Every structure is written in structure tokens, then in C-alpha cells.
Amino acid sequence: MRLLFIVLFCLCFVGGYAQTAPIPVEVLGGYRGIFYQHTIARPMGGRFGWMHIANVLRVYDTKVYGNELMNQGYVTYGMSRSFTLLLGAHYTNVTDLRGSVAVQFAQQRGDWFYVLMPRADVMLNGSWELFTLVEYRPSVGARAKLYTRLQTMTNAGPYHHNRGYQYLRVGVDLKGVQFGIGMNLDEYGPSATIQPNAGLFLRKELH
């Protein structure tokens, strides 16, 4: 685990000088807890790059479910404008550190943005998951846009469902800052027990 963070820090230092994509950073303050997520993607030269994905949930009451941490670090290879191959590591405070391989499809079409990313553990009897994201940002005025997003993930092992979620955001994009109402539906275990967390979100794409 310590080695992974050292590698990611070095990649950040090397890749930080190149022209890069925006970094979406988001915080949701809800009645169950505070949720944070970001995605960082940086080039390393040619078709190669690196990516870091993080989700953190700090719950107010840990008697039923504890706090959560998810980190993914990848070396990436751009196969085309829309398809990217990812190879690296996946960490949660439940599953610990595992090798991970994924393929990402991402495309912008007008006011719509789509991401589809299947992923699998690189291990015997590991888990697999599917991540999807759809954003819609039409203009509603000279300076403002409507901001809507549906983000989903489902993870299962060889025997049962492990973890999943559906995250919904509805708000306004004003001068590059998105804010509004958010709902997180987190699913746990074989029976996919749902723990909701609704509140207000604040999002910014850092450059």
C-alpha cells in the first residue's frame, strides 16, 4: 500500500508539467455522512498516462456501517480517442490492495458526456465490477447551465454481490462550479442492502 502511494506521488510530480485534463473534485454533505470523490488523469508521453480515482465516505454513526476509503491507481494506454486500457491496483479498507485491470470508454457528444468502465481484480476468485456515468449540461442562460449526473457501480465476486451504488446529482453549473441536490444510494452485501445519503453537493473541475 505504501509503495502504491509513493509511485502515485512520483507520477504526479512528473506529469504535472504537461497540458492535462480537468480534475473533477466533489463533496456531498448528507444526513448520513460526508462523501468525497475525485478523478485525476495525467499524460506520461505518447499514448501512456496515469490515473488516480478516490472515493471517501465519512459517516456520522459508525455502529451499522463504518467509514469507507477506495483508491485506484493505474498506468493507462490510450487505444483510441474514446477507449483507454488501465492496469494498476485497487484498494478498499475491506478488500485491501489488489491488482486491477480495466477498459474505459469515454465520449463527449454535445451537452452529453458518457463513461463506461468494466474492471476486474487480477487474482484467482477475484471480483468484477461495472462503472457507468452519464452527465447532461445544457445551457439555461447566458452564464449558467443545468448540471445533471447519474453515476453507478456494481461489484460482484464469484459467489454473490459485494458492493454497488447509484449517485444522482441535479443542480446548476455557474462559472465552472457545479452545486445542487445529491442522492447517494449505497448497496452492501449479497442482499444489496441500501443505505441512502441525501444532501447538498459542491463540485469543481480543477485545471
Backbone as JSON, one array per atom type, in Angstrom:
{
  "sequence": "MRLLFIVLFCLCFVGGYAQTAPIPVEVLGGYRGIFYQHTIARPMGGRFGWMHIANVLRVYDTKVYGNELMNQGYVTYGMSRSFTLLLGAHYTNVTDLRGSVAVQFAQQRGDWFYVLMPRADVMLNGSWELFTLVEYRPSVGARAKLYTRLQTMTNAGPYHHNRGYQYLRVGVDLKGVQFGIGMNLDEYGPSATIQPNAGLFLRKELH",
  "N": [[0.83, -1.2, 0.0], [1.89, 1.28, 0.85], [3.9, 1.53, -1.05], [2.38, 1.89, -3.38], [1.28, 4.47, -3.02], [3.63, 5.97, -3.01], [4.53, 5.59, -5.64], [2.39, 6.79, -7.05], [2.67, 9.43, -6.14], [5.13, 10.14, -7.28], [4.48, 9.94, -10.0], [2.61, 11.99, -10.16], [4.28, 14.19, -9.77], [5.97, 14.07, -12.0], [4.14, 14.15, -14.14], [2.85, 16.56, -13.83], [3.62, 18.82, -15.26], [2.77, 18.76, -17.85], [0.3, 19.57, -20.39], [-2.94, 19.07, -19.29], [-5.98, 17.16, -18.56], [-9.02, 18.44, -17.04], [-9.53, 18.15, -13.45], [-12.01, 16.58, -11.85], [-13.5, 17.36, -8.81], [-15.39, 16.6, -5.97], [-17.7, 17.18, -3.3], [-20.11, 15.91, -1.12], [-22.41, 16.76, 1.28], [-24.33, 15.06, 3.41], [-27.19, 13.62, 5.22], [-26.4, 11.21, 6.28], [-23.64, 11.12, 6.12], [-20.42, 12.52, 5.09], [-19.36, 12.74, 1.81], [-16.74, 12.27, -0.51], [-15.11, 12.64, -3.68], [-12.74, 12.17, -6.35], [-11.17, 12.35, -9.61], [-8.18, 11.9, -11.24], [-6.33, 12.37, -14.13], [-3.44, 12.03, -16.03], [-0.98, 12.7, -18.58], [1.88, 10.73, -19.65], [3.51, 10.66, -21.76], [3.48, 10.06, -25.24], [1.15, 7.54, -25.94], [0.77, 6.77, -23.35], [-0.19, 7.15, -19.9], [-1.32, 8.14, -16.62], [-3.67, 7.4, -13.99], [-5.66, 8.33, -11.2], [-8.15, 7.44, -8.94], [-10.43, 8.26, -6.43], [-12.57, 7.64, -3.68], [-14.21, 8.66, -0.76], [-15.96, 8.06, 2.21], [-17.24, 9.45, 5.04], [-18.93, 8.59, 7.72], [-21.47, 9.65, 10.04], [-22.47, 8.07, 12.12], [-21.08, 5.19, 13.16], [-22.0, 2.71, 13.96], [-23.54, 0.9, 12.47], [-22.55, 0.85, 9.74], [-19.19, 1.31, 8.74], [-16.65, 3.89, 8.19], [-15.53, 4.58, 4.83], [-13.02, 3.92, 2.38], [-11.79, 4.2, -0.84], [-9.39, 3.6, -3.27], [-7.91, 3.87, -6.45], [-5.24, 3.23, -8.59], [-3.63, 3.67, -11.67], [-1.65, 2.79, -14.54], [-2.09, 4.02, -17.75], [-3.19, 3.36, -21.14], [-3.82, 4.81, -24.14], [-5.97, 3.62, -26.41], [-7.56, 4.59, -28.43], [-9.38, 7.6, -29.33], [-11.55, 7.36, -27.67], [-11.35, 4.98, -26.19], [-9.6, 3.51, -23.48], [-7.03, 1.63, -21.99], [-6.44, 0.28, -18.78], [-4.17, -0.5, -16.2], [-3.3, -1.54, -13.02], [-3.72, -0.94, -9.57], [-6.15, -1.66, -7.02], [-7.72, -0.49, -4.12], [-9.49, -0.95, -1.1], [-10.77, -0.36, 2.24], [-11.9, -2.69, 3.04], [-11.36, -4.83, 1.23], [-8.62, -4.66, 0.93], [-5.43, -4.33, -0.79], [-5.37, -4.92, -4.26], [-4.43, -6.27, -7.44], [-5.46, -4.78, -10.55], [-7.37, -4.53, -13.54], [-8.72, -2.71, -16.26], [-11.02, -1.37, -18.71], [-11.76, 1.63, -20.26], [-14.39, 3.49, -21.66], [-15.0, 6.62, -22.91], [-16.79, 9.48, -23.84], [-17.64, 12.59, -25.3], [-20.56, 14.14, -26.35], [-21.94, 16.73, -27.65], [-24.02, 18.26, -25.35], [-23.92, 16.1, -23.72], [-22.14, 13.67, -21.76], [-20.44, 10.62, -21.57], [-19.42, 7.71, -19.77], [-18.15, 4.46, -19.61], [-17.01, 1.73, -17.83], [-15.74, -1.27, -17.4], [-14.26, -3.44, -14.95], [-11.81, -5.62, -13.4], [-10.5, -7.69, -10.76], [-7.09, -8.68, -10.58], [-6.56, -11.58, -9.88], [-7.05, -14.88, -8.5], [-10.37, -16.02, -8.19], [-11.3, -13.43, -7.85], [-13.03, -10.23, -7.77], [-15.4, -8.62, -9.99], [-16.43, -5.62, -11.67], [-18.7, -3.03, -12.79], [-18.7, 0.2, -13.94], [-20.54, 3.13, -14.58], [-21.28, 6.31, -16.05], [-23.21, 9.16, -16.68], [-23.53, 12.4, -17.86], [-25.34, 15.45, -18.21], [-25.43, 18.61, -19.53], [-26.99, 21.15, -20.38], [-27.3, 24.52, -21.67], [-28.88, 27.08, -19.78], [-29.09, 29.71, -19.69], [-27.33, 32.85, -20.19], [-24.98, 32.63, -18.7], [-25.19, 30.34, -17.2], [-25.62, 26.79, -16.69], [-27.64, 23.84, -16.72], [-26.93, 21.19, -14.51], [-26.68, 17.79, -14.48], [-26.28, 14.45, -13.34], [-25.85, 10.95, -13.49], [-24.43, 8.35, -11.82], [-23.15, 5.15, -11.57], [-22.29, 1.99, -10.02], [-21.51, -1.44, -9.85], [-20.42, -4.27, -8.05], [-19.29, -7.56, -7.94], [-18.48, -10.83, -6.71], [-17.24, -14.22, -7.17], [-19.33, -15.58, -5.99], [-21.41, -13.95, -4.95], [-23.14, -10.73, -4.81], [-21.22, -7.86, -3.95], [-20.83, -5.02, -3.54], [-22.32, -1.89, -4.38], [-23.63, 1.06, -6.05], [-25.76, 3.93, -6.69], [-25.54, 7.14, -7.78], [-26.98, 10.28, -7.82], [-27.17, 13.5, -9.22], [-28.45, 16.78, -9.29], [-28.42, 20.0, -10.36], [-26.88, 23.25, -10.73], [-24.62, 24.63, -13.07], [-22.42, 27.09, -12.69], [-20.3, 29.43, -13.81], [-18.27, 27.51, -14.01], [-18.44, 26.1, -11.64], [-20.17, 23.56, -10.01], [-23.19, 22.93, -8.31], [-25.77, 21.78, -6.04], [-28.51, 19.54, -5.44], [-28.02, 16.29, -4.13], [-28.14, 12.69, -4.22], [-27.13, 9.73, -2.78], [-27.21, 6.31, -3.17], [-26.17, 3.7, -1.57], [-25.17, 0.32, -1.8], [-24.9, -2.79, -0.11], [-23.4, -5.98, 0.42], [-24.61, -9.45, -0.14], [-27.42, -9.26, -0.29], [-27.78, -6.73, -1.23], [-28.3, -4.49, 0.48], [-29.63, -1.3, 1.02], [-28.28, 1.86, 1.78], [-29.17, 5.05, 2.08], [-28.07, 8.42, 1.32], [-28.66, 11.64, 1.34], [-28.3, 15.05, 0.32], [-26.56, 18.19, -0.02], [-24.45, 19.07, -2.75], [-21.17, 20.05, -3.87], [-19.15, 20.86, -6.56], [-16.19, 21.0, -8.56], [-14.19, 21.49, -11.42], [-10.91, 21.22, -11.53], [-8.06, 22.91, -12.88]],
  "CA": [[0.0, 0.0, 0.0], [2.79, 2.44, 0.93], [4.58, 1.62, -2.34], [1.44, 2.44, -4.36], [1.18, 5.91, -2.84], [4.91, 6.55, -3.44], [4.51, 5.6, -7.1], [1.44, 7.8, -7.49], [3.25, 10.75, -5.88], [6.16, 10.38, -8.3], [3.8, 10.18, -11.26], [2.03, 13.33, -10.07], [5.36, 15.17, -9.91], [6.46, 14.03, -13.38], [3.1, 14.5, -15.1], [2.19, 17.82, -13.54], [4.05, 19.92, -16.11], [2.16, 18.64, -19.17], [-1.08, 20.04, -20.51], [-3.71, 17.95, -18.77], [-7.43, 17.28, -18.49], [-9.5, 18.93, -15.74], [-9.67, 17.2, -12.35], [-13.28, 16.77, -11.15], [-13.46, 17.17, -7.35], [-16.77, 16.78, -5.49], [-18.04, 16.89, -1.91], [-21.54, 15.86, -0.8], [-22.74, 16.74, 2.69], [-25.66, 14.47, 3.56], [-27.62, 13.32, 6.59], [-25.7, 10.01, 6.75], [-22.21, 11.37, 6.22], [-19.78, 13.38, 4.11], [-18.79, 11.94, 0.72], [-15.78, 12.99, -1.35], [-14.53, 11.85, -4.76], [-12.02, 12.87, -7.42], [-10.51, 11.56, -10.65], [-7.04, 12.61, -11.81], [-5.72, 11.7, -15.27], [-2.29, 12.8, -16.5], [-0.17, 12.02, -19.59], [3.29, 10.46, -19.36], [4.25, 10.67, -23.02], [2.89, 9.17, -26.22], [-0.2, 7.07, -25.58], [0.76, 6.35, -21.96], [-0.53, 8.13, -18.88], [-1.68, 7.52, -15.34], [-4.96, 7.82, -13.46], [-5.96, 8.05, -9.81], [-9.57, 7.59, -8.61], [-10.6, 8.13, -4.98], [-13.87, 7.87, -3.03], [-14.13, 8.61, 0.7], [-17.22, 8.29, 2.92], [-17.11, 9.62, 6.49], [-20.29, 8.53, 8.27], [-21.62, 10.24, 11.38], [-22.73, 6.99, 13.08], [-20.37, 4.01, 12.66], [-22.49, 1.5, 14.61], [-24.05, -0.03, 11.46], [-21.55, 0.78, 8.69], [-18.04, 2.14, 9.06], [-16.14, 4.79, 7.16], [-15.06, 3.87, 3.64], [-11.98, 4.51, 1.55], [-11.49, 3.47, -2.07], [-8.35, 4.21, -4.1], [-7.47, 3.13, -7.62], [-4.12, 3.84, -9.3], [-3.42, 2.94, -12.93], [-0.96, 3.22, -15.74], [-3.1, 3.96, -18.8], [-2.74, 3.34, -22.54], [-4.91, 5.26, -25.0], [-6.11, 2.81, -27.62], [-8.19, 5.48, -29.41], [-9.88, 8.81, -28.68], [-12.6, 7.02, -26.7], [-11.04, 3.77, -25.42], [-8.35, 3.52, -22.73], [-6.71, 0.44, -21.2], [-5.89, 0.65, -17.47], [-3.57, -1.6, -15.44], [-2.75, -0.99, -11.79], [-4.11, -1.51, -8.28], [-7.43, -1.22, -6.44], [-7.67, -0.64, -2.67], [-10.53, -0.5, -0.18], [-10.48, -0.78, 3.61], [-12.49, -4.02, 3.23], [-10.7, -5.84, 0.39], [-7.18, -4.4, 0.91], [-4.84, -3.98, -2.08], [-5.47, -5.96, -5.28], [-4.17, -5.88, -8.82], [-6.7, -4.41, -11.22], [-7.32, -4.21, -14.97], [-9.99, -2.11, -16.67], [-11.12, -0.69, -20.0], [-12.66, 2.78, -20.13], [-14.93, 4.18, -22.83], [-15.45, 7.96, -22.53], [-17.09, 10.26, -25.04], [-18.45, 13.81, -25.19], [-21.42, 14.38, -27.52], [-22.74, 17.91, -27.37], [-24.22, 18.51, -23.92], [-23.86, 14.81, -23.02], [-20.85, 13.03, -21.53], [-20.66, 9.22, -21.2], [-18.29, 6.87, -19.38], [-18.44, 3.06, -19.31], [-15.72, 1.18, -17.42], [-15.68, -2.57, -16.72], [-13.0, -3.65, -14.23], [-11.7, -6.92, -12.73], [-9.31, -7.95, -9.96], [-6.11, -9.59, -11.17], [-6.33, -12.61, -8.88], [-7.96, -16.02, -8.57], [-11.63, -15.79, -7.47], [-11.45, -12.01, -7.57], [-14.32, -9.62, -8.1], [-15.5, -7.81, -11.2], [-17.38, -4.54, -11.48], [-19.05, -2.19, -13.93], [-18.92, 1.61, -13.6], [-21.12, 3.95, -15.64], [-21.54, 7.71, -15.72], [-23.83, 9.99, -17.73], [-23.74, 13.8, -17.49], [-26.08, 16.28, -19.18], [-25.21, 20.0, -19.14], [-27.48, 22.12, -21.36], [-27.34, 25.92, -21.25], [-30.19, 27.58, -19.34], [-28.96, 31.17, -19.66], [-26.08, 33.34, -20.77], [-23.83, 32.23, -17.9], [-25.49, 29.17, -16.38], [-26.03, 25.54, -17.3], [-28.18, 22.79, -15.87], [-25.97, 20.11, -14.31], [-27.28, 16.54, -14.03], [-25.38, 13.31, -13.48], [-26.15, 9.65, -12.92], [-23.2, 7.58, -11.7], [-23.49, 3.86, -10.97], [-21.26, 0.96, -9.94], [-21.87, -2.71, -9.22], [-19.27, -5.14, -7.86], [-19.68, -8.9, -7.52], [-17.45, -11.85, -6.7], [-17.66, -15.48, -7.79], [-20.46, -16.19, -5.3], [-22.52, -13.05, -4.63], [-22.95, -9.28, -4.92], [-20.42, -7.3, -2.87], [-20.99, -3.59, -3.3], [-22.85, -1.16, -5.51], [-24.21, 2.36, -5.72], [-26.32, 4.82, -7.68], [-25.4, 8.52, -7.32], [-27.73, 11.21, -8.67], [-26.93, 14.92, -8.96], [-29.25, 17.75, -10.05], [-28.03, 21.33, -9.88], [-26.55, 24.32, -11.66], [-23.22, 24.9, -13.39], [-22.28, 28.53, -12.74], [-18.9, 29.85, -13.91], [-17.38, 26.37, -13.81], [-18.68, 25.44, -10.35], [-21.46, 22.87, -10.0], [-23.74, 22.74, -6.97], [-27.19, 21.45, -6.05], [-29.01, 18.46, -4.59], [-27.47, 14.99, -4.46], [-28.63, 11.49, -3.54], [-26.3, 8.54, -2.89], [-27.82, 5.05, -2.74], [-25.09, 2.72, -1.43], [-25.66, -1.05, -1.63], [-23.91, -3.61, 0.58], [-23.61, -7.4, 0.67], [-25.35, -10.29, -1.08], [-28.81, -8.81, -0.44], [-27.74, -5.35, -1.72], [-28.96, -3.61, 1.44], [-29.43, 0.09, 0.6], [-28.09, 2.92, 2.75], [-29.22, 6.32, 1.34], [-27.43, 9.61, 1.88], [-29.08, 12.78, 0.53], [-27.84, 16.34, 0.84], [-26.11, 19.19, -0.98], [-23.13, 18.79, -3.3], [-20.37, 21.11, -4.47], [-18.22, 20.22, -7.49], [-15.36, 21.91, -9.33], [-13.18, 20.87, -12.27], [-9.66, 21.96, -11.35], [-7.19, 22.95, -14.06]],
  "C": [[0.87, 1.25, 0.0], [3.5, 2.64, -0.4], [3.68, 2.24, -3.39], [1.38, 3.96, -4.25], [2.48, 6.62, -3.24], [4.96, 6.65, -4.96], [3.59, 6.68, -7.63], [1.98, 9.2, -7.27], [4.29, 11.09, -6.94], [5.54, 10.68, -9.65], [3.18, 11.56, -11.29], [3.1, 14.38, -10.35], [5.84, 15.24, -11.35], [5.42, 14.57, -14.33], [2.53, 15.88, -14.92], [2.54, 18.95, -14.47], [3.42, 19.86, -17.49], [0.77, 19.24, -19.17], [-2.0, 18.87, -20.19], [-5.19, 18.24, -18.76], [-7.84, 17.83, -17.13], [-9.64, 17.8, -14.73], [-11.01, 17.45, -11.66], [-13.17, 16.4, -9.67], [-14.85, 17.49, -6.81], [-16.89, 16.41, -4.01], [-19.56, 16.93, -1.78], [-21.69, 15.81, 0.71], [-24.16, 16.27, 2.88], [-25.98, 14.15, 5.0], [-26.97, 12.06, 7.14], [-24.21, 10.25, 6.95], [-21.74, 12.32, 5.14], [-19.07, 12.5, 3.09], [-17.9, 12.82, -0.14], [-15.31, 12.07, -2.47], [-13.76, 12.76, -5.72], [-11.47, 11.86, -8.41], [-9.41, 12.41, -11.26], [-6.49, 11.77, -12.96], [-4.63, 12.59, -15.84], [-1.53, 12.01, -17.57], [1.25, 11.77, -19.11], [4.15, 10.48, -20.61], [3.69, 9.65, -23.98], [1.47, 8.81, -25.84], [-0.32, 6.72, -24.1], [0.41, 7.5, -21.02], [-0.76, 7.42, -17.56], [-2.99, 8.12, -14.85], [-5.08, 7.44, -11.99], [-7.42, 8.38, -9.54], [-9.72, 7.37, -7.11], [-12.03, 8.44, -4.58], [-13.67, 7.73, -1.52], [-15.51, 8.89, 1.27], [-16.94, 8.32, 4.41], [-18.51, 9.69, 7.08], [-20.31, 9.13, 9.67], [-21.77, 9.17, 12.45], [-22.12, 5.71, 12.53], [-20.86, 2.71, 13.28], [-22.96, 0.46, 13.6], [-23.02, -0.24, 10.36], [-20.42, 1.74, 9.02], [-17.7, 3.12, 7.95], [-15.56, 3.97, 6.01], [-13.99, 4.66, 2.92], [-11.76, 3.61, 0.35], [-10.47, 4.26, -2.87], [-8.03, 3.3, -5.26], [-6.34, 3.91, -8.28], [-3.76, 3.02, -10.52], [-2.36, 3.61, -13.8], [-1.94, 3.01, -16.89], [-2.45, 3.94, -20.18], [-3.93, 3.7, -23.41], [-4.96, 4.47, -26.29], [-6.73, 3.6, -28.76], [-8.65, 6.72, -28.67], [-10.87, 8.49, -27.57], [-12.24, 5.87, -25.78], [-9.65, 3.86, -24.78], [-8.21, 2.23, -21.94], [-6.03, 0.87, -19.91], [-5.37, -0.6, -16.75], [-2.91, -1.02, -14.19], [-3.24, -1.71, -10.56], [-5.39, -0.87, -7.79], [-7.37, -1.5, -4.94], [-8.97, -0.16, -2.04], [-10.16, -0.97, 1.22], [-11.13, -2.11, 3.96], [-11.69, -5.09, 2.49], [-9.18, -5.75, 0.4], [-6.72, -4.16, -0.53], [-4.89, -5.17, -3.03], [-5.02, -5.4, -6.63], [-5.47, -5.68, -9.57], [-6.44, -4.11, -12.69], [-8.7, -3.72, -15.39], [-9.87, -1.57, -18.09], [-12.13, 0.43, -19.85], [-13.08, 3.29, -21.5], [-15.48, 5.52, -22.35], [-15.65, 8.79, -23.78], [-17.97, 11.45, -24.71], [-19.23, 13.97, -26.48], [-22.34, 15.55, -27.21], [-22.81, 18.19, -25.88], [-24.11, 17.25, -23.08], [-22.42, 14.33, -22.89], [-21.09, 11.63, -20.98], [-19.35, 8.56, -20.78], [-18.82, 5.47, -19.07], [-17.11, 2.38, -19.01], [-15.89, -0.15, -16.7], [-14.29, -2.79, -16.12], [-12.99, -5.02, -13.58], [-10.43, -6.97, -11.89], [-8.39, -8.91, -10.7], [-5.71, -10.6, -10.1], [-7.35, -13.73, -9.07], [-9.18, -15.75, -7.69], [-11.8, -14.33, -7.04], [-12.83, -11.51, -7.97], [-14.24, -8.9, -9.44], [-16.51, -6.7, -10.92], [-17.62, -3.78, -12.78], [-19.39, -0.8, -13.42], [-19.52, 2.32, -14.8], [-21.34, 5.36, -15.14], [-22.15, 8.4, -16.93], [-24.04, 11.38, -17.17], [-24.48, 14.52, -18.61], [-26.01, 17.72, -18.7], [-25.69, 20.97, -20.23], [-27.46, 23.55, -20.79], [-28.76, 26.33, -20.87], [-30.17, 29.11, -19.24], [-27.63, 31.56, -20.24], [-24.86, 32.82, -20.02], [-24.02, 30.92, -17.14], [-25.87, 27.97, -17.24], [-26.73, 24.67, -16.25], [-27.12, 21.7, -15.74], [-26.7, 18.9, -13.75], [-26.3, 15.41, -14.27], [-25.97, 12.08, -12.81], [-24.88, 8.82, -12.98], [-23.52, 6.28, -10.98], [-22.27, 2.94, -10.95], [-21.86, -0.28, -9.31], [-20.65, -3.61, -9.19], [-19.75, -6.48, -7.32], [-18.47, -9.82, -7.56], [-17.95, -13.12, -7.36], [-18.92, -16.07, -7.17], [-21.64, -15.25, -5.07], [-22.14, -11.59, -4.91], [-22.16, -8.78, -3.71], [-20.81, -5.87, -2.52], [-21.56, -2.94, -4.56], [-23.32, 0.22, -5.08], [-24.87, 2.97, -6.95], [-26.25, 6.23, -7.09], [-26.09, 9.44, -8.32], [-27.43, 12.64, -8.24], [-27.82, 15.76, -9.87], [-28.91, 19.13, -9.5], [-27.75, 22.28, -11.01], [-25.04, 24.38, -11.84], [-23.08, 26.4, -13.61], [-20.81, 28.9, -12.69], [-17.94, 28.71, -13.56], [-17.49, 25.67, -12.48], [-20.07, 24.83, -10.39], [-21.92, 22.66, -8.56], [-25.23, 22.47, -7.07], [-27.51, 20.34, -5.07], [-28.42, 17.13, -5.07], [-28.08, 13.87, -3.64], [-27.67, 10.35, -3.83], [-27.08, 7.34, -2.35], [-26.72, 3.99, -2.74], [-25.67, 1.35, -1.11], [-24.54, -1.93, -1.08], [-24.36, -5.07, 0.65], [-24.43, -8.14, -0.36], [-26.78, -9.83, -1.31], [-28.91, -7.38, -0.95], [-28.55, -4.41, -0.83], [-28.61, -2.16, 1.14], [-29.3, 1.01, 1.81], [-28.09, 4.25, 2.0], [-28.49, 7.44, 2.08], [-27.74, 10.79, 0.95], [-28.6, 14.07, 1.17], [-27.49, 17.29, -0.29], [-24.7, 18.85, -1.45], [-22.5, 20.06, -3.86], [-19.28, 20.45, -5.3], [-17.46, 21.29, -8.28], [-14.38, 21.1, -10.16], [-11.92, 21.73, -12.21], [-8.79, 21.86, -12.6], [-5.74, 23.17, -13.64]]
}
